[in-house]
């Protein structure tokens, strides 16, 4: 759908019929390419490790935007816990909620909009808090990138995640295999693992805060070299670590290909007449 909207119907047909392994490799190459984009700024001396941290926070924003698209188009099934009234199986047409112990049928479109709105608020607060922490660290390390350079990197990351969404979620049919609740939970685990690793390695490589609030390399570290420039090598290490983790999580997330799997029973069976 998204590829057709963008005028790429031929690409939609192509990626929808290609082998699952080929689709995963294609999006993996795009992901690695987008992750290595900040490397150019590092090697030219325009960026340091602090700028890399800001870049990965901006990627959270891009991921969140595309997750809203997924929530608004999810067609799979999942089990949603009711309020003290057991569990209800949801499908893309209707969602059963429990209000005061009584089942209430909601249109699938209404439920998707509601869950997407909740996600925007919850994920938005998470991103803001995480952003404050990230910018404090980045500022103390030094931010040398311009608004233009950060905007360009954000657009690259946004496009990368957008193409991955178009290929896997729409063309390959992952939206038919994921319900609302499962879709809403998707980005949190990835972000948690990635940023704990990135921020942890940032402290490990850069060392403790100095008295003037800046961050310096660990004395005696192999990265503590005058020729390396301002936090260039730590930035390279952060990029390498994050890219490796991102690639592993990406392959894990798309290891099951819905194109070759049977559609969910609830998605194939029309609602019974009442």
PDB file of C-alpha atoms in Angstrom:
ATOM      1  CA  UNK A   1       0.000   0.000   0.000  1.00  0.00           C
ATOM      2  CA  UNK A   2       2.640   2.526   1.062  1.00  0.00           C
ATOM      3  CA  UNK A   3       4.791   1.702  -1.961  1.00  0.00           C
ATOM      4  CA  UNK A   4       1.766   2.149  -4.224  1.00  0.00           C
ATOM      5  CA  UNK A   5       0.939   5.492  -2.612  1.00  0.00           C
ATOM      6  CA  UNK A   6       4.508   6.599  -3.304  1.00  0.00           C
ATOM      7  CA  UNK A   7       4.110   5.562  -6.934  1.00  0.00           C
ATOM      8  CA  UNK A   8       6.332   2.507  -6.560  1.00  0.00           C
ATOM      9  CA  UNK A   9       3.805  -0.184  -7.469  1.00  0.00           C
ATOM     10  CA  UNK A  10       6.351  -2.160  -9.501  1.00  0.00           C
ATOM     11  CA  UNK A  11       8.667  -2.213  -6.478  1.00  0.00           C
ATOM     12  CA  UNK A  12       5.748  -3.348  -4.305  1.00  0.00           C
ATOM     13  CA  UNK A  13       5.161  -6.322  -6.604  1.00  0.00           C
ATOM     14  CA  UNK A  14       8.878  -7.103  -6.729  1.00  0.00           C
ATOM     15  CA  UNK A  15       9.501  -7.112  -2.974  1.00  0.00           C
ATOM     16  CA  UNK A  16       6.244  -8.965  -2.390  1.00  0.00           C
ATOM     17  CA  UNK A  17       7.376 -11.879  -4.542  1.00  0.00           C
ATOM     18  CA  UNK A  18      11.102 -12.016  -3.784  1.00  0.00           C
ATOM     19  CA  UNK A  19      12.455 -14.717  -1.422  1.00  0.00           C
ATOM     20  CA  UNK A  20      12.234 -13.895   2.285  1.00  0.00           C
ATOM     21  CA  UNK A  21      16.018 -14.040   2.685  1.00  0.00           C
ATOM     22  CA  UNK A  22      16.493 -11.540  -0.158  1.00  0.00           C
ATOM     23  CA  UNK A  23      14.012  -9.118   1.408  1.00  0.00           C
ATOM     24  CA  UNK A  24      15.789  -9.328   4.756  1.00  0.00           C
ATOM     25  CA  UNK A  25      19.201  -8.780   3.167  1.00  0.00           C
ATOM     26  CA  UNK A  26      17.890  -5.818   1.160  1.00  0.00           C
ATOM     27  CA  UNK A  27      16.540  -4.011   4.203  1.00  0.00           C
ATOM     28  CA  UNK A  28      19.602  -5.000   6.235  1.00  0.00           C
ATOM     29  CA  UNK A  29      21.842  -3.292   3.675  1.00  0.00           C
ATOM     30  CA  UNK A  30      19.687  -0.151   3.896  1.00  0.00           C
ATOM     31  CA  UNK A  31      19.823  -0.247   7.692  1.00  0.00           C
ATOM     32  CA  UNK A  32      23.605  -0.636   7.799  1.00  0.00           C
ATOM     33  CA  UNK A  33      24.021   2.118   5.220  1.00  0.00           C
ATOM     34  CA  UNK A  34      21.884   4.516   7.257  1.00  0.00           C
ATOM     35  CA  UNK A  35      23.783   3.632  10.442  1.00  0.00           C
ATOM     36  CA  UNK A  36      27.114   4.317   8.765  1.00  0.00           C
ATOM     37  CA  UNK A  37      25.987   7.683   7.394  1.00  0.00           C
ATOM     38  CA  UNK A  38      27.225   9.578  10.507  1.00  0.00           C
ATOM     39  CA  UNK A  39      30.635   7.990   9.904  1.00  0.00           C
ATOM     40  CA  UNK A  40      31.232  10.443   7.061  1.00  0.00           C
ATOM     41  CA  UNK A  41      30.819  13.396   9.417  1.00  0.00           C
ATOM     42  CA  UNK A  42      33.124  11.752  11.949  1.00  0.00           C
ATOM     43  CA  UNK A  43      35.894  11.028   9.459  1.00  0.00           C
ATOM     44  CA  UNK A  44      35.770  14.576   8.102  1.00  0.00           C
ATOM     45  CA  UNK A  45      36.183  15.915  11.634  1.00  0.00           C
ATOM     46  CA  UNK A  46      32.805  17.652  11.632  1.00  0.00           C
ATOM     47  CA  UNK A  47      31.312  15.411  14.334  1.00  0.00           C
ATOM     48  CA  UNK A  48      32.293  13.744  17.582  1.00  0.00           C
ATOM     49  CA  UNK A  49      30.811  11.085  19.851  1.00  0.00           C
ATOM     50  CA  UNK A  50      28.271  13.530  21.284  1.00  0.00           C
ATOM     51  CA  UNK A  51      26.815  14.134  17.836  1.00  0.00           C
ATOM     52  CA  UNK A  52      26.446  10.385  17.342  1.00  0.00           C
ATOM     53  CA  UNK A  53      24.370  10.157  20.529  1.00  0.00           C
ATOM     54  CA  UNK A  54      22.091  12.925  19.248  1.00  0.00           C
ATOM     55  CA  UNK A  55      21.727  11.083  15.938  1.00  0.00           C
ATOM     56  CA  UNK A  56      20.555   7.911  17.635  1.00  0.00           C
ATOM     57  CA  UNK A  57      18.029   9.856  19.675  1.00  0.00           C
ATOM     58  CA  UNK A  58      16.695  11.377  16.454  1.00  0.00           C
ATOM     59  CA  UNK A  59      16.324   7.842  15.134  1.00  0.00           C
ATOM     60  CA  UNK A  60      13.942   7.138  18.035  1.00  0.00           C
ATOM     61  CA  UNK A  61      11.695   9.871  16.662  1.00  0.00           C
ATOM     62  CA  UNK A  62      11.784   8.349  13.169  1.00  0.00           C
ATOM     63  CA  UNK A  63      10.976   4.896  14.571  1.00  0.00           C
ATOM     64  CA  UNK A  64       8.044   6.328  16.543  1.00  0.00           C
ATOM     65  CA  UNK A  65       6.523   8.020  13.502  1.00  0.00           C
ATOM     66  CA  UNK A  66       6.571   4.834  11.449  1.00  0.00           C
ATOM     67  CA  UNK A  67       5.238   2.865  14.417  1.00  0.00           C
ATOM     68  CA  UNK A  68       2.138   5.068  14.374  1.00  0.00           C
ATOM     69  CA  UNK A  69       1.679   4.140  10.712  1.00  0.00           C
ATOM     70  CA  UNK A  70       1.915   0.468  11.684  1.00  0.00           C
ATOM     71  CA  UNK A  71      -0.620   0.858  14.490  1.00  0.00           C
ATOM     72  CA  UNK A  72      -3.104   2.510  12.146  1.00  0.00           C
ATOM     73  CA  UNK A  73      -2.777  -0.320   9.613  1.00  0.00           C
ATOM     74  CA  UNK A  74      -2.281  -3.455  11.768  1.00  0.00           C
ATOM     75  CA  UNK A  75      -4.574  -6.295  10.698  1.00  0.00           C
ATOM     76  CA  UNK A  76      -3.359  -9.202  12.810  1.00  0.00           C
ATOM     77  CA  UNK A  77      -4.778 -10.758  15.955  1.00  0.00           C
ATOM     78  CA  UNK A  78      -3.647 -10.656  19.542  1.00  0.00           C
ATOM     79  CA  UNK A  79      -5.021 -11.274  23.008  1.00  0.00           C
ATOM     80  CA  UNK A  80      -5.831  -8.213  25.048  1.00  0.00           C
ATOM     81  CA  UNK A  81      -6.320  -8.453  28.802  1.00  0.00           C
ATOM     82  CA  UNK A  82      -9.715  -7.192  29.917  1.00  0.00           C
ATOM     83  CA  UNK A  83     -10.341  -5.283  33.127  1.00  0.00           C
ATOM     84  CA  UNK A  84     -10.934  -8.230  35.438  1.00  0.00           C
ATOM     85  CA  UNK A  85     -13.061 -10.025  32.872  1.00  0.00           C
ATOM     86  CA  UNK A  86     -10.639 -12.480  31.353  1.00  0.00           C
ATOM     87  CA  UNK A  87      -9.181 -12.023  27.899  1.00  0.00           C
ATOM     88  CA  UNK A  88     -10.648 -11.131  24.539  1.00  0.00           C
ATOM     89  CA  UNK A  89      -9.420 -12.144  21.095  1.00  0.00           C
ATOM     90  CA  UNK A  90      -9.261  -9.161  18.768  1.00  0.00           C
ATOM     91  CA  UNK A  91      -9.371  -9.118  14.972  1.00  0.00           C
ATOM     92  CA  UNK A  92      -8.927  -6.269  12.472  1.00  0.00           C
ATOM     93  CA  UNK A  93     -12.666  -5.585  12.158  1.00  0.00           C
ATOM     94  CA  UNK A  94     -13.816  -5.473  15.768  1.00  0.00           C
ATOM     95  CA  UNK A  95     -12.133  -5.239  19.146  1.00  0.00           C
ATOM     96  CA  UNK A  96     -13.764  -6.475  22.336  1.00  0.00           C
ATOM     97  CA  UNK A  97     -13.080  -4.264  25.339  1.00  0.00           C
ATOM     98  CA  UNK A  98     -14.451  -4.762  28.853  1.00  0.00           C
ATOM     99  CA  UNK A  99     -16.053  -1.814  30.622  1.00  0.00           C
ATOM    100  CA  UNK A 100     -17.343  -2.465  34.152  1.00  0.00           C
ATOM    101  CA  UNK A 101     -17.157  -6.181  33.434  1.00  0.00           C
ATOM    102  CA  UNK A 102     -19.289  -5.958  30.295  1.00  0.00           C
ATOM    103  CA  UNK A 103     -17.953  -6.646  26.791  1.00  0.00           C
ATOM    104  CA  UNK A 104     -18.135  -3.702  24.412  1.00  0.00           C
ATOM    105  CA  UNK A 105     -17.561  -4.109  20.685  1.00  0.00           C
ATOM    106  CA  UNK A 106     -15.453  -1.381  19.100  1.00  0.00           C
ATOM    107  CA  UNK A 107     -14.819  -0.888  15.419  1.00  0.00           C
ATOM    108  CA  UNK A 108     -11.291  -1.884  14.504  1.00  0.00           C
ATOM    109  CA  UNK A 109     -10.583   1.559  13.045  1.00  0.00           C
ATOM    110  CA  UNK A 110     -11.642   3.248  16.296  1.00  0.00           C
ATOM    111  CA  UNK A 111      -9.464   0.911  18.346  1.00  0.00           C
ATOM    112  CA  UNK A 112      -6.470   1.527  16.087  1.00  0.00           C
ATOM    113  CA  UNK A 113      -6.807   5.299  16.396  1.00  0.00           C
ATOM    114  CA  UNK A 114      -7.174   5.030  20.179  1.00  0.00           C
ATOM    115  CA  UNK A 115      -4.136   2.777  20.592  1.00  0.00           C
ATOM    116  CA  UNK A 116      -2.094   4.941  18.218  1.00  0.00           C
ATOM    117  CA  UNK A 117      -2.990   8.032  20.254  1.00  0.00           C
ATOM    118  CA  UNK A 118      -2.009   6.301  23.486  1.00  0.00           C
ATOM    119  CA  UNK A 119       1.276   5.244  21.899  1.00  0.00           C
ATOM    120  CA  UNK A 120       2.036   8.813  20.802  1.00  0.00           C
ATOM    121  CA  UNK A 121       1.627  10.070  24.375  1.00  0.00           C
ATOM    122  CA  UNK A 122       3.465   7.196  26.072  1.00  0.00           C
ATOM    123  CA  UNK A 123       6.282   6.873  23.547  1.00  0.00           C
ATOM    124  CA  UNK A 124       6.518  10.661  23.302  1.00  0.00           C
ATOM    125  CA  UNK A 125       7.105  11.016  27.054  1.00  0.00           C
ATOM    126  CA  UNK A 126       9.644   8.195  26.942  1.00  0.00           C
ATOM    127  CA  UNK A 127      11.460   9.905  24.072  1.00  0.00           C
ATOM    128  CA  UNK A 128      11.491  13.302  25.807  1.00  0.00           C
ATOM    129  CA  UNK A 129      12.956  11.892  29.034  1.00  0.00           C
ATOM    130  CA  UNK A 130      15.478   9.863  27.093  1.00  0.00           C
ATOM    131  CA  UNK A 131      16.274  12.944  25.011  1.00  0.00           C
ATOM    132  CA  UNK A 132      17.050  15.068  28.072  1.00  0.00           C
ATOM    133  CA  UNK A 133      19.512  12.465  29.319  1.00  0.00           C
ATOM    134  CA  UNK A 134      21.036  12.059  25.855  1.00  0.00           C
ATOM    135  CA  UNK A 135      21.488  15.784  25.244  1.00  0.00           C
ATOM    136  CA  UNK A 136      23.089  16.295  28.662  1.00  0.00           C
ATOM    137  CA  UNK A 137      25.665  13.622  27.849  1.00  0.00           C
ATOM    138  CA  UNK A 138      26.150  14.891  24.311  1.00  0.00           C
ATOM    139  CA  UNK A 139      26.534  18.508  25.442  1.00  0.00           C
ATOM    140  CA  UNK A 140      29.181  17.600  27.995  1.00  0.00           C
ATOM    141  CA  UNK A 141      31.045  15.620  25.371  1.00  0.00           C
ATOM    142  CA  UNK A 142      30.610  18.369  22.818  1.00  0.00           C
ATOM    143  CA  UNK A 143      28.066  18.893  20.029  1.00  0.00           C
ATOM    144  CA  UNK A 144      29.607  20.295  16.869  1.00  0.00           C
ATOM    145  CA  UNK A 145      27.006  19.306  14.277  1.00  0.00           C
ATOM    146  CA  UNK A 146      24.782  21.919  12.654  1.00  0.00           C
ATOM    147  CA  UNK A 147      20.987  21.859  12.464  1.00  0.00           C
ATOM    148  CA  UNK A 148      21.324  21.200   8.743  1.00  0.00           C
ATOM    149  CA  UNK A 149      23.554  18.160   9.244  1.00  0.00           C
ATOM    150  CA  UNK A 150      21.266  16.682  11.905  1.00  0.00           C
ATOM    151  CA  UNK A 151      18.254  17.283   9.661  1.00  0.00           C
ATOM    152  CA  UNK A 152      19.963  15.487   6.788  1.00  0.00           C
ATOM    153  CA  UNK A 153      20.874  12.497   8.959  1.00  0.00           C
ATOM    154  CA  UNK A 154      17.335  12.369  10.361  1.00  0.00           C
ATOM    155  CA  UNK A 155      15.894  12.285   6.836  1.00  0.00           C
ATOM    156  CA  UNK A 156      18.243   9.433   5.895  1.00  0.00           C
ATOM    157  CA  UNK A 157      17.215   7.421   8.971  1.00  0.00           C
ATOM    158  CA  UNK A 158      13.543   8.275   8.434  1.00  0.00           C
ATOM    159  CA  UNK A 159      13.718   7.106   4.821  1.00  0.00           C
ATOM    160  CA  UNK A 160      15.540   3.910   5.796  1.00  0.00           C
ATOM    161  CA  UNK A 161      12.905   2.953   8.377  1.00  0.00           C
ATOM    162  CA  UNK A 162      10.159   4.016   5.978  1.00  0.00           C
ATOM    163  CA  UNK A 163      11.399   1.746   3.204  1.00  0.00           C
ATOM    164  CA  UNK A 164      11.800  -1.108   5.683  1.00  0.00           C
ATOM    165  CA  UNK A 165       8.202  -0.541   6.812  1.00  0.00           C
ATOM    166  CA  UNK A 166       6.981  -0.467   3.216  1.00  0.00           C
ATOM    167  CA  UNK A 167       8.815  -3.679   2.347  1.00  0.00           C
ATOM    168  CA  UNK A 168       8.206  -5.826   5.435  1.00  0.00           C
ATOM    169  CA  UNK A 169       5.016  -4.376   6.917  1.00  0.00           C
ATOM    170  CA  UNK A 170       3.053  -3.750   3.719  1.00  0.00           C
ATOM    171  CA  UNK A 171       4.572  -5.617   0.750  1.00  0.00           C
ATOM    172  CA  UNK A 172       5.634  -8.694   2.754  1.00  0.00           C
ATOM    173  CA  UNK A 173       2.448  -8.696   4.841  1.00  0.00           C
ATOM    174  CA  UNK A 174       3.765  -8.353   8.403  1.00  0.00           C
ATOM    175  CA  UNK A 175       0.752  -6.195   9.258  1.00  0.00           C
ATOM    176  CA  UNK A 176      -1.470  -9.261   8.807  1.00  0.00           C
ATOM    177  CA  UNK A 177       0.568 -11.154  11.407  1.00  0.00           C
ATOM    178  CA  UNK A 178       0.665  -8.458  14.116  1.00  0.00           C
ATOM    179  CA  UNK A 179      -2.188  -7.190  16.256  1.00  0.00           C
ATOM    180  CA  UNK A 180      -2.460  -3.821  17.973  1.00  0.00           C
ATOM    181  CA  UNK A 181      -0.894  -4.744  21.296  1.00  0.00           C
ATOM    182  CA  UNK A 182       2.002  -6.646  19.748  1.00  0.00           C
ATOM    183  CA  UNK A 183       2.643  -3.760  17.363  1.00  0.00           C
ATOM    184  CA  UNK A 184       2.609  -1.164  20.126  1.00  0.00           C
ATOM    185  CA  UNK A 185       5.266  -3.066  22.085  1.00  0.00           C
ATOM    186  CA  UNK A 186       7.652  -3.510  19.148  1.00  0.00           C
ATOM    187  CA  UNK A 187       9.918  -0.424  19.444  1.00  0.00           C
ATOM    188  CA  UNK A 188      10.474  -0.452  23.211  1.00  0.00           C
ATOM    189  CA  UNK A 189      12.614  -3.572  23.466  1.00  0.00           C
ATOM    190  CA  UNK A 190      14.786  -2.507  20.557  1.00  0.00           C
ATOM    191  CA  UNK A 191      15.354   0.984  21.912  1.00  0.00           C
ATOM    192  CA  UNK A 192      16.054  -0.290  25.420  1.00  0.00           C
ATOM    193  CA  UNK A 193      18.729  -2.751  24.319  1.00  0.00           C
ATOM    194  CA  UNK A 194      20.365  -0.424  21.815  1.00  0.00           C
ATOM    195  CA  UNK A 195      20.599   2.649  23.972  1.00  0.00           C
ATOM    196  CA  UNK A 196      21.673   0.878  27.145  1.00  0.00           C
ATOM    197  CA  UNK A 197      24.539  -0.557  25.115  1.00  0.00           C
ATOM    198  CA  UNK A 198      25.366   2.730  23.376  1.00  0.00           C
ATOM    199  CA  UNK A 199      25.225   4.902  26.497  1.00  0.00           C
ATOM    200  CA  UNK A 200      27.074   2.270  28.539  1.00  0.00           C
ATOM    201  CA  UNK A 201      29.868   2.086  25.995  1.00  0.00           C
ATOM    202  CA  UNK A 202      29.920   5.887  25.842  1.00  0.00           C
ATOM    203  CA  UNK A 203      30.766   6.064  29.553  1.00  0.00           C
ATOM    204  CA  UNK A 204      33.208   3.166  29.243  1.00  0.00           C
ATOM    205  CA  UNK A 205      35.150   4.797  26.431  1.00  0.00           C
ATOM    206  CA  UNK A 206      34.821   8.463  27.309  1.00  0.00           C
ATOM    207  CA  UNK A 207      35.459   8.098  31.028  1.00  0.00           C
ATOM    208  CA  UNK A 208      34.025  10.086  33.959  1.00  0.00           C
ATOM    209  CA  UNK A 209      32.965  13.712  33.822  1.00  0.00           C
ATOM    210  CA  UNK A 210      35.697  16.229  34.458  1.00  0.00           C
ATOM    211  CA  UNK A 211      35.399  19.153  36.841  1.00  0.00           C
ATOM    212  CA  UNK A 212      34.354  21.537  34.061  1.00  0.00           C
ATOM    213  CA  UNK A 213      31.496  19.273  32.980  1.00  0.00           C
ATOM    214  CA  UNK A 214      33.184  17.845  29.881  1.00  0.00           C
ATOM    215  CA  UNK A 215      33.898  14.205  29.174  1.00  0.00           C
ATOM    216  CA  UNK A 216      37.379  12.984  28.363  1.00  0.00           C
ATOM    217  CA  UNK A 217      38.825   9.713  27.145  1.00  0.00           C
ATOM    218  CA  UNK A 218      39.831   7.103  29.689  1.00  0.00           C
ATOM    219  CA  UNK A 219      43.561   7.645  30.370  1.00  0.00           C
ATOM    220  CA  UNK A 220      45.644   4.932  28.781  1.00  0.00           C
ATOM    221  CA  UNK A 221      42.805   3.805  26.533  1.00  0.00           C
ATOM    222  CA  UNK A 222      43.875   2.806  23.018  1.00  0.00           C
ATOM    223  CA  UNK A 223      41.441   5.471  21.871  1.00  0.00           C
ATOM    224  CA  UNK A 224      43.263   8.152  23.882  1.00  0.00           C
ATOM    225  CA  UNK A 225      45.388   9.418  21.025  1.00  0.00           C
ATOM    226  CA  UNK A 226      46.080  12.983  20.009  1.00  0.00           C
ATOM    227  CA  UNK A 227      45.830  12.084  16.341  1.00  0.00           C
ATOM    228  CA  UNK A 228      42.298  10.799  16.704  1.00  0.00           C
ATOM    229  CA  UNK A 229      40.793  14.255  16.911  1.00  0.00           C
ATOM    230  CA  UNK A 230      37.921  15.297  19.179  1.00  0.00           C
ATOM    231  CA  UNK A 231      36.237  12.034  20.191  1.00  0.00           C
ATOM    232  CA  UNK A 232      36.375  10.648  16.638  1.00  0.00           C
ATOM    233  CA  UNK A 233      37.441   7.122  17.584  1.00  0.00           C
ATOM    234  CA  UNK A 234      34.901   6.823  20.415  1.00  0.00           C
ATOM    235  CA  UNK A 235      32.273   7.906  17.910  1.00  0.00           C
ATOM    236  CA  UNK A 236      33.406   5.203  15.499  1.00  0.00           C
ATOM    237  CA  UNK A 237      33.183   2.628  18.291  1.00  0.00           C
ATOM    238  CA  UNK A 238      29.643   3.744  19.142  1.00  0.00           C
ATOM    239  CA  UNK A 239      28.613   3.474  15.490  1.00  0.00           C
ATOM    240  CA  UNK A 240      30.129  -0.003  15.146  1.00  0.00           C
ATOM    241  CA  UNK A 241      28.455  -1.283  18.327  1.00  0.00           C
ATOM    242  CA  UNK A 242      25.074   0.178  17.518  1.00  0.00           C
ATOM    243  CA  UNK A 243      25.155  -1.037  13.918  1.00  0.00           C
ATOM    244  CA  UNK A 244      26.010  -4.596  14.981  1.00  0.00           C
ATOM    245  CA  UNK A 245      23.206  -4.664  17.570  1.00  0.00           C
ATOM    246  CA  UNK A 246      20.755  -3.054  15.159  1.00  0.00           C
ATOM    247  CA  UNK A 247      21.537  -5.623  12.472  1.00  0.00           C
ATOM    248  CA  UNK A 248      21.020  -8.524  14.867  1.00  0.00           C
ATOM    249  CA  UNK A 249      17.718  -7.158  16.164  1.00  0.00           C
ATOM    250  CA  UNK A 250      16.554  -6.432  12.618  1.00  0.00           C
ATOM    251  CA  UNK A 251      17.185 -10.000  11.455  1.00  0.00           C
ATOM    252  CA  UNK A 252      15.478 -11.367  14.547  1.00  0.00           C
ATOM    253  CA  UNK A 253      12.406  -9.171  14.068  1.00  0.00           C
ATOM    254  CA  UNK A 254      11.935 -10.302  10.468  1.00  0.00           C
ATOM    255  CA  UNK A 255      12.976 -13.949  10.772  1.00  0.00           C
ATOM    256  CA  UNK A 256       9.379 -15.122  10.236  1.00  0.00           C
ATOM    257  CA  UNK A 257       8.061 -14.126   6.824  1.00  0.00           C
ATOM    258  CA  UNK A 258       4.256 -13.732   6.619  1.00  0.00           C
ATOM    259  CA  UNK A 259       4.251 -14.084   2.808  1.00  0.00           C
ATOM    260  CA  UNK A 260       4.871 -17.824   3.016  1.00  0.00           C
ATOM    261  CA  UNK A 261       2.796 -18.311   6.180  1.00  0.00           C
ATOM    262  CA  UNK A 262      -0.972 -18.904   6.285  1.00  0.00           C
ATOM    263  CA  UNK A 263      -3.068 -15.908   7.217  1.00  0.00           C
ATOM    264  CA  UNK A 264      -4.537 -15.833  10.742  1.00  0.00           C
ATOM    265  CA  UNK A 265      -7.886 -17.589  11.062  1.00  0.00           C
ATOM    266  CA  UNK A 266      -9.566 -14.491  12.499  1.00  0.00           C
ATOM    267  CA  UNK A 267      -8.348 -12.424   9.563  1.00  0.00           C
ATOM    268  CA  UNK A 268      -9.732 -14.925   6.985  1.00  0.00           C
ATOM    269  CA  UNK A 269     -13.093 -15.667   8.573  1.00  0.00           C
ATOM    270  CA  UNK A 270     -15.791 -13.024   8.017  1.00  0.00           C
ATOM    271  CA  UNK A 271     -17.698 -11.937  11.119  1.00  0.00           C
ATOM    272  CA  UNK A 272     -20.813 -13.992  11.731  1.00  0.00           C
ATOM    273  CA  UNK A 273     -24.130 -12.356  11.109  1.00  0.00           C
ATOM    274  CA  UNK A 274     -26.138 -11.409  14.164  1.00  0.00           C
TER     275      UNK A 274
END
